[in-house]
Coordinates of C-alpha atoms in Angstrom, one line a residue:
M804 CA 60.2 39.6 -121.4
S805 CA 61.0 37.9 -124.8
E806 CA 60.4 34.0 -125.4
V807 CA 64.1 33.7 -125.7
E808 CA 64.9 34.9 -122.1
R809 CA 62.0 32.8 -120.9
I810 CA 63.9 29.5 -121.4
W811 CA 61.7 27.9 -118.5
L812 CA 58.8 27.7 -120.7
K813 CA 60.2 24.7 -122.6
S814 CA 60.0 22.6 -119.3
Y815 CA 56.3 23.7 -118.6
P816 CA 54.1 20.7 -117.8
K817 CA 51.4 20.3 -120.4
G818 CA 48.5 22.7 -120.1
V819 CA 50.3 25.4 -117.9
P820 CA 49.9 28.7 -119.7
A821 CA 52.8 30.9 -120.1
D822 CA 50.9 33.8 -118.8
I823 CA 47.8 34.4 -116.8
D824 CA 44.8 36.4 -117.5
L825 CA 44.7 39.2 -114.7
S826 CA 41.5 40.7 -116.1
E827 CA 39.6 37.5 -115.2
Y828 CA 38.9 38.9 -111.5
R829 CA 39.1 42.7 -110.3
S830 CA 39.8 41.8 -106.8
L831 CA 40.0 39.1 -104.2
K832 CA 36.4 40.1 -103.3
D833 CA 35.3 38.8 -106.7
I834 CA 37.0 35.6 -106.2
I835 CA 35.5 35.0 -102.7
E836 CA 31.9 35.8 -103.8
S837 CA 32.2 33.8 -107.2
S838 CA 33.4 30.8 -105.3
C839 CA 30.9 30.9 -102.5
R840 CA 28.2 31.0 -105.3
K841 CA 29.6 28.4 -107.5
F842 CA 30.2 25.8 -104.7
S843 CA 27.5 26.9 -102.2
G844 CA 26.6 23.2 -101.2
L845 CA 30.2 22.1 -100.8
T846 CA 32.3 22.1 -97.7
A847 CA 34.6 25.2 -97.5
Y848 CA 36.6 24.6 -94.2
S849 CA 36.6 21.8 -91.7
N850 CA 37.8 22.0 -87.9
F851 CA 37.6 19.4 -85.1
G852 CA 35.2 17.4 -87.0
K853 CA 32.6 20.4 -87.7
T854 CA 32.2 21.8 -91.4
M855 CA 31.4 25.0 -93.0
S856 CA 30.0 25.2 -96.6
Y857 CA 30.6 27.6 -98.9
A858 CA 27.0 28.9 -98.6
E859 CA 27.7 29.3 -94.6
L860 CA 31.2 31.0 -95.4
D861 CA 29.3 33.5 -97.8
Q862 CA 26.6 34.5 -95.2
A863 CA 29.0 34.6 -92.1
S864 CA 31.6 36.7 -93.9
A865 CA 28.9 39.1 -95.3
A866 CA 27.6 39.5 -91.7
F867 CA 31.2 40.3 -90.4
G868 CA 31.8 42.7 -93.3
A869 CA 28.4 44.7 -92.7
W870 CA 29.2 44.8 -89.1
L871 CA 32.7 46.6 -89.9
Q872 CA 30.8 48.9 -92.3
H873 CA 27.8 49.7 -90.0
E874 CA 28.7 49.2 -86.3
A875 CA 32.3 49.8 -86.5
G876 CA 32.0 52.5 -88.9
F877 CA 35.2 51.3 -90.8
S878 CA 35.7 52.6 -94.4
K879 CA 37.6 51.2 -97.4
G880 CA 41.3 51.0 -96.7
D881 CA 41.1 50.9 -93.0
R882 CA 43.3 48.2 -91.4
V883 CA 42.0 45.3 -89.4
A884 CA 44.4 43.0 -87.6
I885 CA 43.5 39.5 -87.2
M886 CA 45.4 37.3 -84.5
M887 CA 44.3 33.9 -84.3
P888 CA 45.4 30.3 -85.2
N889 CA 43.6 27.8 -87.7
I890 CA 40.1 27.9 -86.8
M891 CA 37.0 28.6 -88.8
Q892 CA 36.7 32.2 -87.4
Y893 CA 39.8 33.1 -89.3
P894 CA 38.2 32.8 -93.1
I895 CA 35.1 34.6 -91.8
A896 CA 37.0 37.4 -90.7
V897 CA 39.5 37.7 -93.4
F898 CA 36.9 37.4 -96.0
G899 CA 34.6 39.8 -94.2
T900 CA 37.2 42.4 -93.9
L901 CA 38.2 42.1 -97.6
R902 CA 34.4 42.1 -98.6
A903 CA 34.1 45.4 -96.6
G904 CA 37.0 47.0 -98.5
C905 CA 39.1 47.0 -95.5
V906 CA 42.7 45.8 -95.4
A907 CA 43.7 42.6 -93.5
V908 CA 46.7 42.7 -91.2
N909 CA 47.8 39.1 -90.2
V910 CA 49.1 38.8 -86.6
N911 CA 51.1 35.9 -85.2
P912 CA 49.0 35.0 -82.2
M913 CA 52.3 34.0 -80.4
Y914 CA 53.7 37.4 -80.5
T915 CA 55.1 39.2 -77.4
P916 CA 53.3 42.5 -76.3
R917 CA 56.5 44.2 -77.8
E918 CA 56.0 42.6 -81.2
L919 CA 52.2 43.0 -81.3
E920 CA 52.5 46.6 -80.4
H921 CA 54.9 47.4 -83.3
Q922 CA 52.6 45.7 -85.8
L923 CA 49.4 47.4 -84.4
T924 CA 51.1 51.0 -84.4
D925 CA 52.9 50.7 -87.6
S926 CA 49.7 49.4 -89.5
G927 CA 47.5 52.0 -87.9
A928 CA 45.1 49.1 -87.6
K929 CA 41.7 50.4 -86.2
G930 CA 40.2 46.7 -85.7
L931 CA 41.6 43.8 -83.7
V932 CA 40.1 40.3 -83.7
V933 CA 41.8 38.2 -81.3
V934 CA 41.2 34.7 -79.6
E935 CA 40.8 34.8 -75.8
N936 CA 44.0 32.7 -75.4
F937 CA 46.0 35.8 -76.6
A938 CA 43.8 38.5 -75.2
H939 CA 46.0 39.2 -72.5
T940 CA 48.7 40.2 -74.8
A941 CA 46.6 42.7 -76.5
Q942 CA 45.4 43.9 -73.3
Q943 CA 49.0 45.2 -72.3
V944 CA 49.2 47.3 -75.6
V945 CA 46.1 48.3 -77.3
G946 CA 45.8 51.3 -75.2
R947 CA 48.8 52.6 -76.9
T948 CA 47.6 52.0 -80.4
S949 CA 45.0 53.4 -82.8
V950 CA 43.0 50.3 -82.1
E951 CA 39.3 51.3 -81.7
R952 CA 37.2 48.2 -81.9
I953 CA 38.1 44.9 -80.5
I954 CA 36.6 41.5 -81.3
T955 CA 37.1 38.2 -79.0
T956 CA 36.5 35.0 -79.9
Q957 CA 37.1 31.2 -78.3
I958 CA 38.8 28.5 -79.8
G959 CA 35.4 26.2 -79.9
D960 CA 32.9 29.0 -80.7
R961 CA 32.0 27.7 -84.2
L962 CA 32.0 24.1 -83.5
G963 CA 28.4 23.9 -82.6
F964 CA 26.5 22.1 -79.3
P965 CA 27.9 20.6 -77.4
K966 CA 31.4 20.4 -79.0
R967 CA 31.5 24.2 -78.6
Q968 CA 30.9 24.1 -74.9
I969 CA 33.2 21.1 -74.0
T970 CA 36.2 22.5 -76.3
N971 CA 36.0 26.0 -74.7
F972 CA 35.7 24.2 -71.1
V973 CA 38.5 22.0 -71.3
I974 CA 40.9 24.9 -73.0
K975 CA 39.9 27.3 -70.3
R976 CA 39.3 25.4 -67.4
V977 CA 41.1 22.0 -67.6
K978 CA 44.2 23.0 -69.6
K979 CA 44.2 26.5 -68.4
M980 CA 45.3 28.0 -71.6
V981 CA 43.5 31.2 -71.3
P982 CA 45.3 33.7 -69.0
E983 CA 42.9 36.5 -67.3
W984 CA 42.4 39.4 -69.3
T985 CA 40.3 42.5 -69.6
L986 CA 39.5 44.3 -72.8
P987 CA 36.7 47.1 -71.8
G988 CA 34.4 47.5 -74.9
A989 CA 35.4 44.2 -76.6
V990 CA 32.5 42.5 -78.4
S991 CA 32.2 38.9 -79.0
F992 CA 32.6 37.3 -82.5
D993 CA 29.0 35.7 -82.1
D994 CA 27.5 39.1 -81.4
V995 CA 29.2 40.6 -84.3
L996 CA 27.7 38.1 -86.7
A997 CA 24.3 38.3 -85.0
S998 CA 24.2 42.1 -85.3
G999 CA 25.6 42.0 -88.8
R1000 CA 23.2 39.6 -90.1
N1001 CA 20.6 42.3 -89.5
R1002 CA 22.5 44.7 -92.0
S1003 CA 23.4 44.6 -95.6
L1004 CA 26.9 44.4 -96.9
D1005 CA 27.4 47.6 -98.8
H1006 CA 29.2 47.0 -102.3
V1007 CA 32.7 48.4 -102.3
N1008 CA 34.5 49.1 -105.6
L1009 CA 38.0 47.5 -105.7
D1010 CA 40.5 46.9 -108.2
H1011 CA 44.0 45.5 -108.7
S1012 CA 45.5 48.7 -107.3
D1013 CA 43.7 48.5 -103.9
L1014 CA 45.5 47.3 -100.8
A1015 CA 44.2 43.9 -99.7
F1016 CA 47.0 42.7 -96.9
L1017 CA 49.8 44.3 -95.0
Q1018 CA 51.7 40.9 -94.5
Y1019 CA 54.4 41.8 -92.1
T1020 CA 57.9 40.4 -92.6
G1021 CA 61.4 41.2 -91.0
G1022 CA 64.3 43.0 -92.4
T1023 CA 68.0 43.3 -91.9
T1024 CA 67.3 46.5 -89.7
G1025 CA 65.3 44.2 -87.4
V1026 CA 62.3 46.3 -87.8
A1027 CA 59.2 44.4 -89.1
K1028 CA 57.9 45.9 -92.3
G1029 CA 54.4 45.5 -93.9
A1030 CA 54.7 44.1 -97.4
M1031 CA 51.8 46.0 -99.3
L1032 CA 50.1 43.2 -101.2
S1033 CA 47.4 44.6 -103.2
H1034 CA 44.2 42.9 -104.6
G1035 CA 46.2 42.7 -108.0
N1036 CA 49.1 40.9 -106.4
M1037 CA 47.0 38.4 -104.6
V1038 CA 44.7 37.9 -107.6
A1039 CA 47.6 37.2 -109.8
N1040 CA 49.2 34.8 -107.5
V1041 CA 45.9 32.9 -106.9
L1042 CA 45.7 32.6 -110.6
Q1043 CA 49.3 31.6 -111.2
S1044 CA 49.0 29.0 -108.4
A1045 CA 45.9 27.4 -109.7
A1046 CA 47.2 27.2 -113.3
W1047 CA 50.1 25.5 -112.1
I1048 CA 48.4 22.7 -110.1
C1049 CA 45.1 22.5 -112.2
N1050 CA 46.3 19.3 -113.8
N1051 CA 46.5 17.4 -110.5
T1052 CA 43.2 18.8 -108.9
N1053 CA 39.6 18.6 -110.1
E1054 CA 37.1 21.5 -109.2
G1055 CA 35.1 20.9 -106.1
E1056 CA 36.9 17.6 -105.4
D1057 CA 40.1 18.3 -103.4
R1058 CA 40.5 18.2 -99.6
V1059 CA 43.9 19.8 -98.5
I1060 CA 45.4 19.7 -95.2
T1061 CA 46.0 23.1 -93.9
A1062 CA 48.4 22.9 -91.0
L1063 CA 50.6 25.9 -91.7
P1064 CA 49.3 28.9 -89.9
L1065 CA 46.9 30.9 -92.1
Y1066 CA 48.6 34.3 -90.9
H1067 CA 51.6 32.9 -93.0
I1068 CA 51.7 34.0 -96.5
F1069 CA 52.2 30.4 -97.9
S1070 CA 49.2 29.1 -96.4
L1071 CA 47.1 32.2 -96.9
T1072 CA 47.7 32.1 -100.5
A1073 CA 48.1 28.4 -101.5
N1074 CA 45.4 26.9 -99.2
C1075 CA 42.9 29.6 -97.9
L1076 CA 42.4 31.3 -101.4
T1077 CA 43.7 29.1 -104.3
F1078 CA 41.9 25.9 -103.1
M1079 CA 39.0 28.1 -102.4
K1080 CA 39.0 29.3 -105.8
M1081 CA 38.8 25.6 -107.0
G1082 CA 36.1 24.8 -104.6
G1083 CA 38.2 22.7 -102.4
E1084 CA 37.9 21.9 -98.7
N1085 CA 40.6 23.5 -96.2
V1086 CA 41.2 20.9 -93.5
L1087 CA 42.0 23.3 -90.5
I1088 CA 44.7 21.8 -88.1
T1089 CA 44.8 24.2 -85.1
N1090 CA 47.6 22.7 -83.2
P1091 CA 49.9 20.8 -85.6
R1092 CA 52.5 20.4 -82.8
D1093 CA 50.2 17.8 -81.1
F1094 CA 51.5 15.0 -83.6
D1095 CA 49.5 12.4 -82.3
G1096 CA 46.3 14.3 -82.7
F1097 CA 47.4 15.5 -86.0
V1098 CA 48.1 11.9 -87.3
K1099 CA 44.8 10.9 -86.0
E1100 CA 43.2 13.7 -88.1
L1101 CA 45.3 12.6 -91.3
A1102 CA 43.8 9.0 -90.7
A1103 CA 40.4 10.1 -90.4
K1104 CA 39.5 10.6 -93.9
P1105 CA 41.5 10.6 -97.3
F1106 CA 42.9 13.9 -98.5
T1107 CA 44.2 14.9 -101.8
G1108 CA 46.4 17.7 -101.0
F1109 CA 49.0 18.6 -98.3
T1110 CA 51.3 21.8 -98.0
G1111 CA 54.0 22.2 -95.4
V1112 CA 57.6 23.1 -94.5
N1113 CA 60.5 20.8 -94.2
T1114 CA 60.4 20.6 -90.4
L1115 CA 56.6 19.6 -90.6
F1116 CA 57.1 16.9 -93.2
N1117 CA 60.1 15.7 -90.8
A1118 CA 58.0 15.2 -88.0
L1119 CA 55.2 13.3 -89.8
V1120 CA 57.5 10.8 -91.4
S1121 CA 59.2 10.2 -88.0
H1122 CA 55.9 9.5 -86.4
P1123 CA 55.3 5.8 -85.8
E1124 CA 51.8 5.9 -86.8
F1125 CA 52.0 7.9 -90.1
G1126 CA 52.7 5.0 -92.3
N1127 CA 49.1 3.9 -91.6
V1128 CA 47.5 6.8 -92.7
D1129 CA 45.5 6.3 -96.4
F1130 CA 47.4 8.0 -99.2
S1131 CA 45.5 6.8 -101.9
E1132 CA 44.0 9.8 -102.9
L1133 CA 47.0 12.1 -102.2
K1134 CA 47.8 14.2 -105.5
L1135 CA 49.8 17.1 -104.4
T1136 CA 52.4 17.6 -101.6
L1137 CA 53.8 20.9 -101.8
G1138 CA 56.8 22.1 -99.6
G1139 CA 57.8 25.8 -99.3
G1140 CA 58.8 28.3 -96.6
M1141 CA 62.1 26.8 -96.2
A1142 CA 64.6 24.4 -98.3
V1143 CA 63.2 21.0 -98.3
Q1144 CA 65.8 18.4 -97.4
R1145 CA 66.5 15.6 -99.6
S1146 CA 66.5 13.1 -96.9
V1147 CA 62.9 14.3 -95.8
A1148 CA 61.6 14.1 -99.2
E1149 CA 63.1 10.6 -99.9
K1150 CA 61.4 9.5 -96.6
W1151 CA 57.9 10.9 -97.6
M1152 CA 58.0 9.2 -101.0
S1153 CA 59.0 5.8 -99.2
I1154 CA 55.9 6.2 -97.2
T1155 CA 53.4 7.8 -99.1
K1156 CA 54.6 6.9 -102.6
R1157 CA 54.1 10.5 -103.7
T1158 CA 56.7 13.0 -104.6
L1159 CA 57.3 15.9 -102.2
V1160 CA 57.3 18.8 -104.9
E1161 CA 59.4 22.1 -103.7
A1162 CA 58.2 25.8 -104.5
Y1163 CA 59.9 28.9 -103.7
G1164 CA 58.5 32.6 -102.8
L1165 CA 58.5 35.4 -100.4
T1166 CA 56.1 37.5 -98.5
E1167 CA 57.1 40.1 -101.2
T1168 CA 55.9 37.9 -104.0
S1169 CA 52.4 37.0 -102.5
P1170 CA 54.2 34.3 -102.1
A1171 CA 54.8 32.0 -105.2
A1172 CA 57.5 32.7 -107.7
C1173 CA 58.9 29.2 -108.4
I1174 CA 57.2 26.0 -108.6
N1175 CA 58.3 22.4 -109.6
P1176 CA 56.2 20.3 -112.0
M1177 CA 53.6 18.6 -110.1
D1178 CA 54.4 15.5 -112.1
L1179 CA 57.8 15.1 -110.8
K1180 CA 58.9 11.4 -110.4
E1181 CA 61.3 12.3 -107.7
F1182 CA 62.8 15.0 -105.6
N1183 CA 65.2 17.1 -108.0
G1184 CA 66.7 19.4 -105.4
A1185 CA 65.7 22.6 -107.6
I1186 CA 63.3 25.3 -106.0
G1187 CA 61.2 25.0 -109.5
L1188 CA 60.5 26.9 -112.7
P1189 CA 59.2 30.4 -112.8
I1190 CA 55.6 30.4 -112.6
S1191 CA 53.3 31.8 -115.2
S1192 CA 53.7 35.6 -115.9
T1193 CA 56.8 35.6 -113.8
E1194 CA 60.7 36.5 -114.9
V1195 CA 63.2 35.1 -112.7
S1196 CA 66.8 36.6 -113.4
I1197 CA 70.2 35.9 -111.5
R1198 CA 72.1 39.0 -111.1
D1199 CA 75.4 40.5 -109.6
D1200 CA 75.6 43.1 -106.9
D1201 CA 75.2 45.8 -109.7
G1202 CA 72.0 44.6 -111.1
N1203 CA 73.6 43.0 -114.0
R1204 CA 72.3 39.7 -115.3
L1205 CA 74.6 36.7 -115.1
P1206 CA 74.9 33.6 -117.6
L1207 CA 73.2 30.3 -117.0
G1208 CA 75.0 28.4 -114.3
E1209 CA 76.5 31.3 -112.4
I1210 CA 75.6 32.1 -108.9
G1211 CA 74.0 35.3 -108.1
E1212 CA 71.0 37.1 -106.5
I1213 CA 67.7 35.7 -107.4
C1214 CA 65.6 38.5 -108.7
I1215 CA 61.8 38.3 -109.5
S1216 CA 59.5 40.4 -111.7
G1217 CA 55.7 39.7 -112.1
P1218 CA 52.2 41.0 -111.1
Q1219 CA 52.5 39.3 -107.8
V1220 CA 55.5 41.3 -106.7
M1221 CA 54.4 43.7 -103.8
Q1222 CA 53.6 47.4 -104.2
G1223 CA 56.4 48.0 -101.5
Y1224 CA 56.9 48.2 -97.7
W1225 CA 54.2 50.2 -95.9
Q1226 CA 55.3 53.8 -95.3
R1227 CA 59.0 52.9 -96.0
E1228 CA 60.1 54.1 -99.5
E1229 CA 63.9 53.8 -98.6
A1230 CA 63.3 50.2 -97.6
T1231 CA 61.5 49.5 -100.9
A1232 CA 63.9 51.2 -102.9
E1233 CA 66.8 49.1 -101.3
V1234 CA 65.0 45.8 -102.5
M1235 CA 64.2 47.0 -106.2
T1236 CA 66.3 47.1 -109.1
A1237 CA 66.5 49.8 -111.5
D1238 CA 64.4 47.9 -114.1
G1239 CA 61.6 47.1 -111.3
A1240 CA 62.6 43.5 -110.3
L1241 CA 62.5 42.4 -106.4
R1242 CA 65.9 41.5 -105.0
T1243 CA 65.2 38.6 -102.8
G1244 CA 68.5 38.4 -101.0
D1245 CA 68.7 34.8 -101.9
M1246 CA 71.6 33.5 -103.7
G1247 CA 71.0 31.0 -106.6
R1248 CA 71.5 29.8 -110.1
M1249 CA 69.5 28.8 -113.1
D1250 CA 70.2 25.9 -115.2
E1251 CA 69.6 25.4 -119.1
D1252 CA 66.1 24.0 -118.5
G1253 CA 65.0 27.0 -116.6
F1254 CA 65.2 25.3 -113.3
V1255 CA 66.2 27.5 -110.3
Y1256 CA 68.6 26.1 -107.6
L1257 CA 68.9 28.0 -104.2
T1258 CA 72.4 28.0 -103.0
D1259 CA 73.0 30.5 -100.1
R1260 CA 71.6 33.7 -98.7
K1261 CA 72.9 37.1 -99.2
K1262 CA 71.2 38.8 -96.1
D1263 CA 72.0 37.6 -92.5
M1264 CA 68.5 36.2 -92.1
I1265 CA 68.3 33.0 -90.1
L1266 CA 65.4 30.6 -91.3
V1267 CA 64.0 28.6 -88.4
S1268 CA 61.3 26.1 -89.4
G1269 CA 60.2 28.4 -92.2
F1270 CA 59.9 31.5 -90.3
N1271 CA 62.4 34.3 -90.6
V1272 CA 64.6 35.6 -87.7
Y1273 CA 66.7 38.5 -88.1
P1274 CA 69.8 39.1 -86.2
N1275 CA 69.4 42.7 -85.6
E1276 CA 66.1 42.4 -83.7
L1277 CA 67.4 39.5 -81.7
E1278 CA 70.8 41.4 -80.8
D1279 CA 68.6 44.4 -79.9
V1280 CA 66.6 42.4 -77.4
L1281 CA 69.7 40.7 -76.0
C1282 CA 71.5 44.0 -75.2
Q1283 CA 68.4 45.2 -73.3
H1284 CA 69.6 42.8 -70.7
P1285 CA 71.4 44.7 -67.9
D1286 CA 74.2 42.2 -67.8
I1287 CA 74.8 42.0 -71.7
L1288 CA 77.4 44.4 -73.3
E1289 CA 77.6 43.0 -76.7
A1290 CA 75.7 40.3 -78.6
A1291 CA 75.6 38.7 -82.0
A1292 CA 73.3 36.0 -83.8
V1293 CA 74.0 33.8 -86.4
G1294 CA 72.4 30.7 -87.9
V1295 CA 73.8 27.2 -87.5
P1296 CA 72.7 24.0 -89.3
D1297 CA 70.2 22.0 -87.3
D1298 CA 68.6 18.6 -88.3
K1299 CA 64.9 19.4 -87.1
S1300 CA 64.6 23.2 -87.8
G1301 CA 67.0 23.6 -90.8
E1302 CA 68.7 26.3 -89.0
A1303 CA 68.8 26.8 -85.2
I1304 CA 69.9 30.3 -83.7
K1305 CA 73.2 30.7 -81.9
V1306 CA 74.1 33.9 -80.0
F1307 CA 77.6 35.1 -79.0
I1308 CA 77.5 37.1 -75.9
V1309 CA 79.9 39.4 -74.1
S1310 CA 78.6 39.9 -70.5
T1311 CA 79.4 42.2 -67.7
N1312 CA 78.5 39.9 -65.1
P1313 CA 80.2 36.4 -64.9
A1314 CA 77.2 34.9 -63.3
L1315 CA 75.0 35.3 -66.2
D1316 CA 74.2 31.8 -67.6
R1317 CA 72.5 30.5 -70.6
D1318 CA 69.1 29.9 -69.0
A1319 CA 69.1 33.6 -67.9
V1320 CA 69.8 34.8 -71.4
R1321 CA 67.0 32.2 -73.1
A1322 CA 64.5 33.5 -70.3
H1323 CA 64.9 37.0 -71.2
C1324 CA 64.5 36.3 -74.9
R1325 CA 61.2 34.3 -74.3
E1326 CA 59.8 37.3 -72.4
N1327 CA 60.3 39.4 -75.3
M1328 CA 60.1 37.4 -78.5
T1329 CA 58.0 34.5 -79.9
A1330 CA 59.4 31.3 -79.2
Y1331 CA 61.1 30.4 -82.8
K1332 CA 63.4 33.5 -82.0
V1333 CA 64.7 32.0 -78.8
P1334 CA 68.4 30.9 -79.4
K1335 CA 68.9 27.3 -79.2
H1336 CA 72.7 27.8 -78.7
V1337 CA 74.3 30.5 -76.3
A1338 CA 78.0 31.1 -76.2
F1339 CA 79.9 33.7 -74.2
M1340 CA 83.0 35.5 -75.4
E1341 CA 85.4 38.1 -74.2
E1342 CA 84.9 39.9 -77.2
L1343 CA 83.4 40.0 -80.7
P1344 CA 85.2 40.0 -84.0
K1345 CA 84.8 43.6 -85.4
S1346 CA 85.7 45.7 -88.6
N1347 CA 88.0 48.6 -88.4
V1348 CA 85.0 50.8 -88.0
G1349 CA 83.4 48.7 -85.2
K1350 CA 80.9 46.5 -86.9
I1351 CA 80.3 43.1 -85.5
L1352 CA 81.5 40.6 -88.2
R1353 CA 78.8 37.9 -88.0
R1354 CA 80.5 36.0 -91.0
E1355 CA 83.6 35.5 -88.9
L1356 CA 81.4 34.0 -86.3
R1357 CA 79.7 31.8 -89.0
D1358 CA 82.8 30.8 -90.6
A1359 CA 84.3 29.6 -87.1
E1360 CA 81.2 27.5 -86.6
S1361 CA 81.5 25.9 -90.0
A1362 CA 85.2 25.2 -89.3

């Protein structure tokens, strides 16, 4: 890329480099081990009031990795699925997996058996780490997958005595949040670490080309695809993110609120990895939907960073106690995953006296591609500037670059762009331009200062609270109901979630009602994919070849 083409460089904040030095680290393993040595005495993670230092993280993740190598017999490149919320076992398992040379496969713990089976089967995962709350889901499908070793844990297992015993008792016996399960041969997380401590973690040579994560994302076909994120992709994005926010942080002094799930690429890279590189503390919020408890956690101790999505910020600014939180040390509030609404950003500013800065990225870009300057005085409506070593171009359907100000598809080039979709060469080819840029499927424009603005989505994807919902998958599940002949799903505006799902159904049974439709969806899909609105129709609009015309349904809703 030429300097002429990179007009955004003139808008860069002072100290942000045009390019990052990718040779600084060979792999994420190098970053993890370097940070654990450099910041050994500092707190790496905290959860429910319990802390874990970088030295403790180093020892525990090494033990986990040694168990994978010596007890499980896993080799470089083997996939390990990790299915848990934000608890301290997560970074231990992920970092241990990476240090052993294995590939981490992040799994949403709220998946239904159908969704979990697809991801385990498609990835060829040999190992599964699962919190007991979700073990009953795994029980239903692991026998039909390639999983050989299963590790189970309880929410409170790393909280120490007596908080561990109390937490696990309340979750299991009082709140009854752990359905009965049986997984023959499963071993406990504690036993894994105890056994691994008696072994040495073998060194594994890793470089930029080696696979680090299979990060699953949906597609317009409705089939979840594994984005192949290499160590090079992830190292690049950690360095890019760190370079961008370095002026607003101090090594070893940051305390970032981690409420978004770490299995989501935004939180994984921004919080789990980038703040770890800088010696920061991740405050893990296990259940951010408990807003009373969440706000109490925020009020317990000042924090310097906060990442989230629009719906999370919106819920917080609406909470009666949020204004009593101490924001005196807050330096960075970063919004991503979905568009930040101006009204929410303005409420955030009025309460915290800090700007909510918007960023943009995708699973396929590890994820950061654009970030606004951290020193913005007010919300600007842009998704940011292309970050270091990144080129953003706006193109037409034929891949031609469009002039400044014109709306087209946002395309991204840079070292953080994925290697491709796991075992899906055709799907990979569909999203890449002839010159190697990633087609995002998002429509936008760039102004004369290099700021990028998101205007619309080219794909039919629906974005619910930062999570992708793909109509084909939803329609496929709906049509498995014996009383549903045809179905179409579209996104409609929603004040709380940005978009909500509305489905249009042609039924063969006049007695079928909305509650039955939603119940069927809940049985087969995770909660955010369940439609909020259900409409019944005599017939759906179709093209002359019989393709259902979702756009006509959307246009009718808009009208």
